Amino acid sequence: MAKKRPQTTARRPQLNDADIPVVGAREPCPCGSGRRYKACHGRAAAHAVTELVQRPFDGLPGECDWVALRELVPAATVELALKDGLPEGVPSVTLATVLPMAWPALRRDDGSVLLGLQNDTPSGDISRDLADTLQRALAADPGTPVQARRAPADGPRMQDLLDPEGAFEPVVHSGFEFWVPDPENAAPEVAASLERANAAAIPTVKLTGVDAAYWCETPDKNHLRWVMPHPEEQLLDALARLHAAGGAGLGEGTRLVGSFRAHGLTVPVWDLPSALTADDVEKPAAEFAERLATALASDAPLTADERRARGGLTNRQVTLS
């Protein structure tokens, strides 16, 4: 009978967790343990993929506008200020709702960076995915797009990269010509993507008198969609008080029809007559903001009429994310 060979244990190189690269979930873990990555150092990454961050933009300047640009606004850009300043050779960093071919980011020929917001993200934390994409775009060669990937579970978030004192001032565009410096001479695939995007864009205007309120035009009627920072239960109570008192509208022919729930915030929606422009709704929106502030400050129990109004608003609520 053959003798069994004595088993020897080879010494594996000692690696810190920070030195373990991210690989596919079913691949052998780079630490040398012999286990698959998902059962070893990928456990934290797998948890990050499934754990949904309810308010990914919490703590960023302009959280309500981040939500609006992610979910509601077709074409808009915002100049971003980085906490440590712009790297050498990067003249600007611009957040954009959508980029051509749905690229996550683009390093332009002049070194500037465009970061796309409305892309699908591989983890439950949009902020971490965006930060990973931004860091790779800052290091990319000029003239190249950045492809999607799963961000490291311990990577930074946008809250770690952006200047907390920086302004967040969206500029809403009628189309996507901001994609390229010279749209007339764009590459054929970019020009085709630009044409398709412009054809699908809904005309949208950001109100100037209140925060994070966006007017949009559709064939049958116009709408106002207003992202609000207040806790959901408190806001629904306040809207119910106004609705029961006849003060939830924005003027003749307007109607509060319900709300969206998006990234931890609530977005009330009004139907507007097709003749009512964004300029027309500026004053009524400012007056509504004053009524809402008063209703939010009330802690009195809801009346029977107010409870019915609240039930109606709750039944017409749609979750976007």
mmCIF file of C-alpha atoms in Angstrom:
data_model
loop_
_atom_site.group_PDB
_atom_site.id
_atom_site.type_symbol
_atom_site.label_atom_id
_atom_site.label_comp_id
_atom_site.label_asym_id
_atom_site.label_seq_id
_atom_site.Cartn_x
_atom_site.Cartn_y
_atom_site.Cartn_z
ATOM 1 C CA MET A 1 0.000 0.000 0.000
ATOM 2 C CA ALA A 2 1.461 3.339 -1.019
ATOM 3 C CA LYS A 3 2.539 5.629 1.736
ATOM 4 C CA LYS A 4 0.745 8.903 2.097
ATOM 5 C CA ARG A 5 2.879 11.893 1.442
ATOM 6 C CA PRO A 6 3.243 14.209 4.374
ATOM 7 C CA GLN A 7 1.215 17.325 3.761
ATOM 8 C CA THR A 8 3.063 20.576 3.855
ATOM 9 C CA THR A 9 1.504 23.932 4.385
ATOM 10 C CA ALA A 10 2.836 26.607 2.100
ATOM 11 C CA ARG A 11 3.164 29.991 3.662
ATOM 12 C CA ARG A 12 0.922 32.479 1.963
ATOM 13 C CA PRO A 13 1.963 36.114 1.671
ATOM 14 C CA GLN A 14 0.272 38.215 4.326
ATOM 15 C CA LEU A 15 -1.991 40.821 2.749
ATOM 16 C CA ASN A 16 -3.862 43.636 4.379
ATOM 17 C CA ASP A 17 -7.551 43.956 3.548
ATOM 18 C CA ALA A 18 -6.774 47.195 1.718
ATOM 19 C CA ASP A 19 -4.421 45.264 -0.619
ATOM 20 C CA ILE A 20 -7.077 42.739 -1.711
ATOM 21 C CA PRO A 21 -8.350 43.733 -5.174
ATOM 22 C CA VAL A 22 -12.022 43.430 -6.091
ATOM 23 C CA VAL A 23 -12.704 40.449 -8.380
ATOM 24 C CA GLY A 24 -15.747 38.491 -9.554
ATOM 25 C CA ALA A 25 -17.885 36.964 -6.815
ATOM 26 C CA ARG A 26 -17.210 33.370 -7.976
ATOM 27 C CA GLU A 27 -13.479 33.823 -8.604
ATOM 28 C CA PRO A 28 -10.851 32.632 -6.112
ATOM 29 C CA CYS A 29 -10.168 35.275 -3.488
ATOM 30 C CA PRO A 30 -6.880 37.090 -4.237
ATOM 31 C CA CYS A 31 -5.828 36.656 -0.593
ATOM 32 C CA GLY A 32 -4.968 33.012 -1.347
ATOM 33 C CA SER A 33 -7.392 31.428 1.084
ATOM 34 C CA GLY A 34 -8.697 29.031 -1.550
ATOM 35 C CA ARG A 35 -12.252 30.212 -1.061
ATOM 36 C CA ARG A 36 -14.337 32.096 -3.552
ATOM 37 C CA TYR A 37 -14.196 35.852 -3.279
ATOM 38 C CA LYS A 38 -17.871 36.135 -2.270
ATOM 39 C CA ALA A 39 -17.248 33.816 0.717
ATOM 40 C CA CYS A 40 -14.064 35.550 1.797
ATOM 41 C CA HIS A 41 -13.046 39.183 1.361
ATOM 42 C CA GLY A 42 -16.046 39.823 -0.895
ATOM 43 C CA ARG A 43 -18.558 39.464 1.927
ATOM 44 C CA ALA A 44 -18.509 43.173 2.679
ATOM 45 C CA ALA A 45 -18.863 43.991 -1.020
ATOM 46 C CA ALA A 46 -21.788 41.592 -1.380
ATOM 47 C CA HIS A 47 -23.462 43.191 1.622
ATOM 48 C CA ALA A 48 -22.957 46.643 0.111
ATOM 49 C CA VAL A 49 -24.582 45.486 -3.135
ATOM 50 C CA THR A 50 -27.750 44.342 -1.401
ATOM 51 C CA GLU A 51 -28.006 47.007 1.298
ATOM 52 C CA LEU A 52 -30.042 49.937 0.001
ATOM 53 C CA VAL A 53 -29.059 53.365 1.264
ATOM 54 C CA GLN A 54 -32.422 55.076 1.681
ATOM 55 C CA ARG A 55 -31.095 58.644 1.375
ATOM 56 C CA PRO A 56 -27.925 58.429 -0.740
ATOM 57 C CA PHE A 57 -27.689 62.214 -1.154
ATOM 58 C CA ASP A 58 -28.223 63.074 2.516
ATOM 59 C CA GLY A 59 -25.573 65.539 3.668
ATOM 60 C CA LEU A 60 -24.816 66.885 0.204
ATOM 61 C CA PRO A 61 -25.583 70.516 -0.604
ATOM 62 C CA GLY A 62 -28.844 70.598 -2.550
ATOM 63 C CA GLU A 63 -30.086 67.110 -1.600
ATOM 64 C CA CYS A 64 -33.555 67.852 -2.988
ATOM 65 C CA ASP A 65 -32.123 68.943 -6.333
ATOM 66 C CA TRP A 66 -29.923 65.815 -6.474
ATOM 67 C CA VAL A 67 -33.115 63.753 -6.194
ATOM 68 C CA ALA A 68 -34.875 65.854 -8.838
ATOM 69 C CA LEU A 69 -31.996 65.533 -11.303
ATOM 70 C CA ARG A 70 -31.745 61.801 -10.661
ATOM 71 C CA GLU A 71 -35.461 61.051 -11.158
ATOM 72 C CA LEU A 72 -37.393 63.941 -12.725
ATOM 73 C CA VAL A 73 -35.332 66.290 -14.896
ATOM 74 C CA PRO A 74 -34.326 65.197 -18.409
ATOM 75 C CA ALA A 75 -31.462 67.570 -19.192
ATOM 76 C CA ALA A 76 -29.519 69.525 -16.584
ATOM 77 C CA THR A 77 -25.956 70.168 -15.440
ATOM 78 C CA VAL A 78 -24.313 71.338 -12.221
ATOM 79 C CA GLU A 79 -20.733 72.472 -11.688
ATOM 80 C CA LEU A 80 -19.259 70.497 -8.778
ATOM 81 C CA ALA A 81 -16.679 71.780 -6.284
ATOM 82 C CA LEU A 82 -14.292 69.120 -4.953
ATOM 83 C CA LYS A 83 -13.200 69.145 -1.318
ATOM 84 C CA ASP A 84 -9.502 69.027 -2.247
ATOM 85 C CA GLY A 85 -9.802 71.222 -5.322
ATOM 86 C CA LEU A 86 -9.478 70.203 -8.955
ATOM 87 C CA PRO A 87 -6.529 67.968 -9.907
ATOM 88 C CA GLU A 88 -3.945 69.319 -12.300
ATOM 89 C CA GLY A 89 -5.191 69.093 -15.868
ATOM 90 C CA VAL A 90 -8.881 68.971 -14.892
ATOM 91 C CA PRO A 91 -10.415 72.407 -15.570
ATOM 92 C CA SER A 92 -13.904 71.473 -14.321
ATOM 93 C CA VAL A 93 -16.137 68.676 -13.031
ATOM 94 C CA THR A 94 -19.763 68.795 -14.165
ATOM 95 C CA LEU A 95 -22.636 66.611 -12.999
ATOM 96 C CA ALA A 96 -25.046 65.823 -15.854
ATOM 97 C CA THR A 97 -28.378 64.060 -15.787
ATOM 98 C CA VAL A 98 -27.526 61.857 -18.780
ATOM 99 C CA LEU A 99 -24.467 61.347 -20.987
ATOM 100 C CA PRO A 100 -24.288 59.991 -24.568
ATOM 101 C CA MET A 101 -24.586 56.199 -24.857
ATOM 102 C CA ALA A 102 -25.458 56.228 -21.136
ATOM 103 C CA TRP A 103 -21.773 56.513 -20.210
ATOM 104 C CA PRO A 104 -21.273 56.754 -16.434
ATOM 105 C CA ALA A 105 -18.675 59.490 -17.003
ATOM 106 C CA LEU A 106 -16.589 61.111 -19.711
ATOM 107 C CA ARG A 107 -13.158 62.740 -19.619
ATOM 108 C CA ARG A 108 -13.286 65.267 -22.430
ATOM 109 C CA ASP A 109 -10.408 66.125 -24.737
ATOM 110 C CA ASP A 110 -9.693 69.295 -22.747
ATOM 111 C CA GLY A 111 -9.429 67.275 -19.520
ATOM 112 C CA SER A 112 -12.780 68.333 -18.060
ATOM 113 C CA VAL A 113 -15.027 65.658 -16.540
ATOM 114 C CA LEU A 114 -18.735 64.984 -17.099
ATOM 115 C CA LEU A 115 -20.352 62.694 -14.500
ATOM 116 C CA GLY A 116 -23.684 61.030 -15.357
ATOM 117 C CA LEU A 117 -26.347 60.816 -12.640
ATOM 118 C CA GLN A 118 -29.215 58.814 -14.158
ATOM 119 C CA ASN A 119 -27.331 55.580 -14.850
ATOM 120 C CA ASP A 120 -28.128 52.212 -13.306
ATOM 121 C CA THR A 121 -25.799 51.603 -10.367
ATOM 122 C CA PRO A 122 -24.498 48.163 -9.339
ATOM 123 C CA SER A 123 -24.809 48.643 -5.581
ATOM 124 C CA GLY A 124 -27.413 49.917 -3.167
ATOM 125 C CA ASP A 125 -25.516 53.160 -2.594
ATOM 126 C CA ILE A 126 -25.728 55.579 -5.511
ATOM 127 C CA SER A 127 -23.395 57.993 -3.758
ATOM 128 C CA ARG A 128 -20.583 55.424 -3.474
ATOM 129 C CA ASP A 129 -21.002 54.332 -7.087
ATOM 130 C CA LEU A 130 -20.873 57.939 -8.285
ATOM 131 C CA ALA A 131 -17.768 58.645 -6.217
ATOM 132 C CA ASP A 132 -15.974 55.615 -7.650
ATOM 133 C CA THR A 133 -16.892 56.680 -11.189
ATOM 134 C CA LEU A 134 -15.767 60.238 -10.514
ATOM 135 C CA GLN A 135 -12.377 59.153 -9.160
ATOM 136 C CA ARG A 136 -11.767 56.969 -12.207
ATOM 137 C CA ALA A 137 -12.838 59.793 -14.538
ATOM 138 C CA LEU A 138 -10.382 62.190 -12.903
ATOM 139 C CA ALA A 139 -7.569 59.720 -13.651
ATOM 140 C CA ALA A 140 -8.755 58.694 -17.138
ATOM 141 C CA ASP A 141 -6.989 59.755 -20.312
ATOM 142 C CA PRO A 142 -8.548 62.819 -21.973
ATOM 143 C CA GLY A 143 -11.047 61.904 -24.663
ATOM 144 C CA THR A 144 -12.207 58.630 -23.076
ATOM 145 C CA PRO A 145 -15.455 57.510 -21.423
ATOM 146 C CA VAL A 146 -15.501 55.661 -18.107
ATOM 147 C CA GLN A 147 -17.234 52.304 -18.000
ATOM 148 C CA ALA A 148 -19.466 51.000 -15.211
ATOM 149 C CA ARG A 149 -18.126 48.717 -12.507
ATOM 150 C CA ARG A 150 -18.938 47.631 -8.966
ATOM 151 C CA ALA A 151 -17.395 50.096 -6.527
ATOM 152 C CA PRO A 152 -15.304 48.777 -3.628
ATOM 153 C CA ALA A 153 -17.475 48.419 -0.537
ATOM 154 C CA ASP A 154 -15.117 50.597 1.496
ATOM 155 C CA GLY A 155 -14.667 53.253 -1.171
ATOM 156 C CA PRO A 156 -15.488 56.940 -0.640
ATOM 157 C CA ARG A 157 -18.913 58.463 -1.192
ATOM 158 C CA MET A 158 -19.725 61.775 -2.877
ATOM 159 C CA GLN A 159 -20.060 63.258 0.606
ATOM 160 C CA ASP A 160 -16.330 62.514 1.050
ATOM 161 C CA LEU A 161 -15.250 64.064 -2.260
ATOM 162 C CA LEU A 162 -17.360 67.220 -2.620
ATOM 163 C CA ASP A 163 -16.860 70.532 -0.853
ATOM 164 C CA PRO A 164 -19.621 70.660 1.791
ATOM 165 C CA GLU A 165 -19.725 74.446 1.425
ATOM 166 C CA GLY A 166 -19.913 74.352 -2.363
ATOM 167 C CA ALA A 167 -23.043 75.634 -4.069
ATOM 168 C CA PHE A 168 -25.288 73.208 -5.941
ATOM 169 C CA GLU A 169 -26.981 75.225 -8.671
ATOM 170 C CA PRO A 170 -28.612 73.156 -11.431
ATOM 171 C CA VAL A 171 -28.884 74.600 -14.926
ATOM 172 C CA VAL A 172 -31.817 73.053 -16.802
ATOM 173 C CA HIS A 173 -31.361 72.710 -20.574
ATOM 174 C CA SER A 174 -33.901 72.329 -23.355
ATOM 175 C CA GLY A 175 -31.772 69.592 -24.940
ATOM 176 C CA PHE A 176 -28.516 67.690 -24.616
ATOM 177 C CA GLU A 177 -26.230 69.864 -26.700
ATOM 178 C CA PHE A 178 -24.051 70.290 -23.602
ATOM 179 C CA TRP A 179 -22.729 66.782 -24.335
ATOM 180 C CA VAL A 180 -20.290 68.016 -26.955
ATOM 181 C CA PRO A 181 -18.533 71.359 -27.524
ATOM 182 C CA ASP A 182 -19.413 71.264 -31.233
ATOM 183 C CA PRO A 183 -22.673 69.318 -31.820
ATOM 184 C CA GLU A 184 -22.551 69.923 -35.583
ATOM 185 C CA ASN A 185 -19.312 67.937 -35.888
ATOM 186 C CA ALA A 186 -20.034 65.201 -33.336
ATOM 187 C CA ALA A 187 -19.196 61.574 -34.084
ATOM 188 C CA PRO A 188 -22.077 59.710 -35.808
ATOM 189 C CA GLU A 189 -22.944 57.552 -32.778
ATOM 190 C CA VAL A 190 -22.918 60.598 -30.482
ATOM 191 C CA ALA A 191 -25.022 62.607 -32.931
ATOM 192 C CA ALA A 192 -27.572 59.778 -33.153
ATOM 193 C CA SER A 193 -27.729 59.472 -29.375
ATOM 194 C CA LEU A 194 -28.134 63.249 -29.115
ATOM 195 C CA GLU A 195 -31.020 63.227 -31.593
ATOM 196 C CA ARG A 196 -32.830 60.437 -29.745
ATOM 197 C CA ALA A 197 -32.353 62.104 -26.372
ATOM 198 C CA ASN A 198 -33.602 65.490 -27.569
ATOM 199 C CA ALA A 199 -36.705 63.903 -29.090
ATOM 200 C CA ALA A 200 -37.610 62.232 -25.788
ATOM 201 C CA ALA A 201 -36.879 65.177 -23.465
ATOM 202 C CA ILE A 202 -39.906 66.732 -21.731
ATOM 203 C CA PRO A 203 -39.659 70.554 -21.548
ATOM 204 C CA THR A 204 -38.740 71.347 -17.944
ATOM 205 C CA VAL A 205 -38.088 74.572 -16.019
ATOM 206 C CA LYS A 206 -36.728 75.027 -12.497
ATOM 207 C CA LEU A 207 -38.664 77.569 -10.449
ATOM 208 C CA THR A 208 -36.579 80.408 -9.043
ATOM 209 C CA GLY A 209 -38.716 81.464 -6.068
ATOM 210 C CA VAL A 210 -38.724 78.137 -4.168
ATOM 211 C CA ASP A 211 -36.247 75.292 -3.790
ATOM 212 C CA ALA A 212 -36.248 72.110 -5.904
ATOM 213 C CA ALA A 213 -39.581 72.724 -7.705
ATOM 214 C CA TYR A 214 -39.709 71.821 -11.404
ATOM 215 C CA TRP A 215 -42.426 72.717 -13.928
ATOM 216 C CA CYS A 216 -42.787 70.410 -16.907
ATOM 217 C CA GLU A 217 -44.917 70.388 -20.046
ATOM 218 C CA THR A 218 -46.697 67.316 -21.400
ATOM 219 C CA PRO A 219 -49.141 67.051 -24.336
ATOM 220 C CA ASP A 220 -52.307 66.944 -22.219
ATOM 221 C CA LYS A 221 -51.416 69.071 -19.182
ATOM 222 C CA ASN A 222 -48.514 70.594 -17.338
ATOM 223 C CA HIS A 223 -47.202 69.533 -13.948
ATOM 224 C CA LEU A 224 -45.265 70.872 -11.014
ATOM 225 C CA ARG A 225 -43.072 68.346 -9.206
ATOM 226 C CA TRP A 226 -41.556 69.654 -5.987
ATOM 227 C CA VAL A 227 -38.952 67.686 -3.998
ATOM 228 C CA MET A 228 -39.318 68.511 -0.307
ATOM 229 C CA PRO A 229 -36.886 67.823 2.581
ATOM 230 C CA HIS A 230 -39.472 67.405 5.354
ATOM 231 C CA PRO A 231 -40.047 64.039 7.089
ATOM 232 C CA GLU A 232 -42.655 62.115 5.110
ATOM 233 C CA GLU A 233 -45.252 61.664 7.861
ATOM 234 C CA GLN A 234 -45.064 65.313 8.905
ATOM 235 C CA LEU A 235 -45.320 66.474 5.292
ATOM 236 C CA LEU A 236 -48.330 64.259 4.537
ATOM 237 C CA ASP A 237 -50.094 65.599 7.625
ATOM 238 C CA ALA A 238 -49.405 69.166 6.509
ATOM 239 C CA LEU A 239 -50.582 68.513 2.951
ATOM 240 C CA ALA A 240 -53.741 66.886 4.322
ATOM 241 C CA ARG A 241 -54.470 69.949 6.480
ATOM 242 C CA LEU A 242 -54.099 72.210 3.447
ATOM 243 C CA HIS A 243 -56.133 69.924 1.202
ATOM 244 C CA ALA A 244 -59.027 69.756 3.677
ATOM 245 C CA ALA A 245 -58.962 73.542 4.010
ATOM 246 C CA GLY A 246 -58.919 74.101 0.248
ATOM 247 C CA GLY A 247 -55.381 75.479 0.314
ATOM 248 C CA ALA A 248 -53.423 72.703 -1.411
ATOM 249 C CA GLY A 249 -53.776 74.072 -4.946
ATOM 250 C CA LEU A 250 -51.641 76.522 -6.877
ATOM 251 C CA GLY A 251 -54.465 78.569 -8.349
ATOM 252 C CA GLU A 252 -57.505 78.056 -10.522
ATOM 253 C CA GLY A 253 -57.550 74.795 -12.433
ATOM 254 C CA THR A 254 -54.633 73.288 -10.464
ATOM 255 C CA ARG A 255 -54.809 70.185 -8.290
ATOM 256 C CA LEU A 256 -52.515 68.352 -5.895
ATOM 257 C CA VAL A 257 -52.803 64.834 -7.304
ATOM 258 C CA GLY A 258 -50.402 62.840 -5.138
ATOM 259 C CA SER A 259 -46.706 62.377 -4.567
ATOM 260 C CA PHE A 260 -43.634 60.340 -5.410
ATOM 261 C CA ARG A 261 -41.317 58.801 -2.856
ATOM 262 C CA ALA A 262 -37.723 59.015 -4.111
ATOM 263 C CA HIS A 263 -34.397 58.411 -2.330
ATOM 264 C CA GLY A 264 -35.884 59.027 1.090
ATOM 265 C CA LEU A 265 -37.700 62.245 0.170
ATOM 266 C CA THR A 266 -41.287 63.036 -0.808
ATOM 267 C CA VAL A 267 -42.190 64.769 -4.079
ATOM 268 C CA PRO A 268 -45.701 66.285 -4.213
ATOM 269 C CA VAL A 269 -47.118 66.599 -7.740
ATOM 270 C CA TRP A 270 -49.692 69.075 -9.064
ATOM 271 C CA ASP A 271 -51.642 68.953 -12.306
ATOM 272 C CA LEU A 272 -51.657 72.345 -14.027
ATOM 273 C CA PRO A 273 -53.676 73.685 -16.964
ATOM 274 C CA SER A 274 -51.733 73.477 -20.217
ATOM 275 C CA ALA A 275 -51.816 77.278 -20.492
ATOM 276 C CA LEU A 276 -50.073 77.740 -17.116
ATOM 277 C CA THR A 277 -46.368 78.406 -17.708
ATOM 278 C CA ALA A 278 -43.470 78.166 -15.267
ATOM 279 C CA ASP A 279 -43.528 81.945 -14.828
ATOM 280 C CA ASP A 280 -47.242 81.818 -14.058
ATOM 281 C CA VAL A 281 -46.741 79.335 -11.224
ATOM 282 C CA GLU A 282 -43.868 81.170 -9.487
ATOM 283 C CA LYS A 283 -46.067 83.384 -7.294
ATOM 284 C CA PRO A 284 -48.633 80.680 -6.394
ATOM 285 C CA ALA A 285 -45.772 78.335 -5.441
ATOM 286 C CA ALA A 286 -44.218 80.937 -3.140
ATOM 287 C CA GLU A 287 -47.605 81.529 -1.497
ATOM 288 C CA PHE A 288 -48.099 77.779 -1.090
ATOM 289 C CA ALA A 289 -44.678 77.513 0.595
ATOM 290 C CA GLU A 290 -45.880 79.983 3.243
ATOM 291 C CA ARG A 291 -49.090 78.010 3.837
ATOM 292 C CA LEU A 292 -47.119 74.795 4.038
ATOM 293 C CA ALA A 293 -44.725 76.217 6.633
ATOM 294 C CA THR A 294 -47.697 77.095 8.838
ATOM 295 C CA ALA A 295 -49.233 73.638 8.401
ATOM 296 C CA LEU A 296 -45.928 71.933 9.162
ATOM 297 C CA ALA A 297 -45.677 73.832 12.431
ATOM 298 C CA SER A 298 -49.059 72.528 13.662
ATOM 299 C CA ASP A 299 -49.078 69.549 16.011
ATOM 300 C CA ALA A 300 -52.862 69.426 16.491
ATOM 301 C CA PRO A 301 -54.520 66.044 15.820
ATOM 302 C CA LEU A 302 -55.943 65.688 12.325
ATOM 303 C CA THR A 303 -59.671 66.212 11.986
ATOM 304 C CA ALA A 304 -61.899 63.654 10.292
ATOM 305 C CA ASP A 305 -61.762 65.598 7.009
ATOM 306 C CA GLU A 306 -57.993 65.897 7.269
ATOM 307 C CA ARG A 307 -57.608 62.168 7.915
ATOM 308 C CA ARG A 308 -59.682 61.417 4.811
ATOM 309 C CA ALA A 309 -57.536 63.816 2.796
ATOM 310 C CA ARG A 310 -54.394 62.164 4.121
ATOM 311 C CA GLY A 311 -55.694 58.731 3.187
ATOM 312 C CA GLY A 312 -56.327 59.919 -0.340
ATOM 313 C CA LEU A 313 -52.810 61.335 -0.634
ATOM 314 C CA THR A 314 -51.279 58.143 0.737
ATOM 315 C CA ASN A 315 -53.219 55.992 -1.716
ATOM 316 C CA ARG A 316 -51.907 58.059 -4.608
ATOM 317 C CA GLN A 317 -48.273 57.842 -3.547
ATOM 318 C CA VAL A 318 -45.805 56.109 -5.890
ATOM 319 C CA THR A 319 -42.324 54.944 -4.902
ATOM 320 C CA LEU A 320 -39.671 55.666 -7.527
ATOM 321 C CA SER A 321 -36.707 54.292 -5.604
#
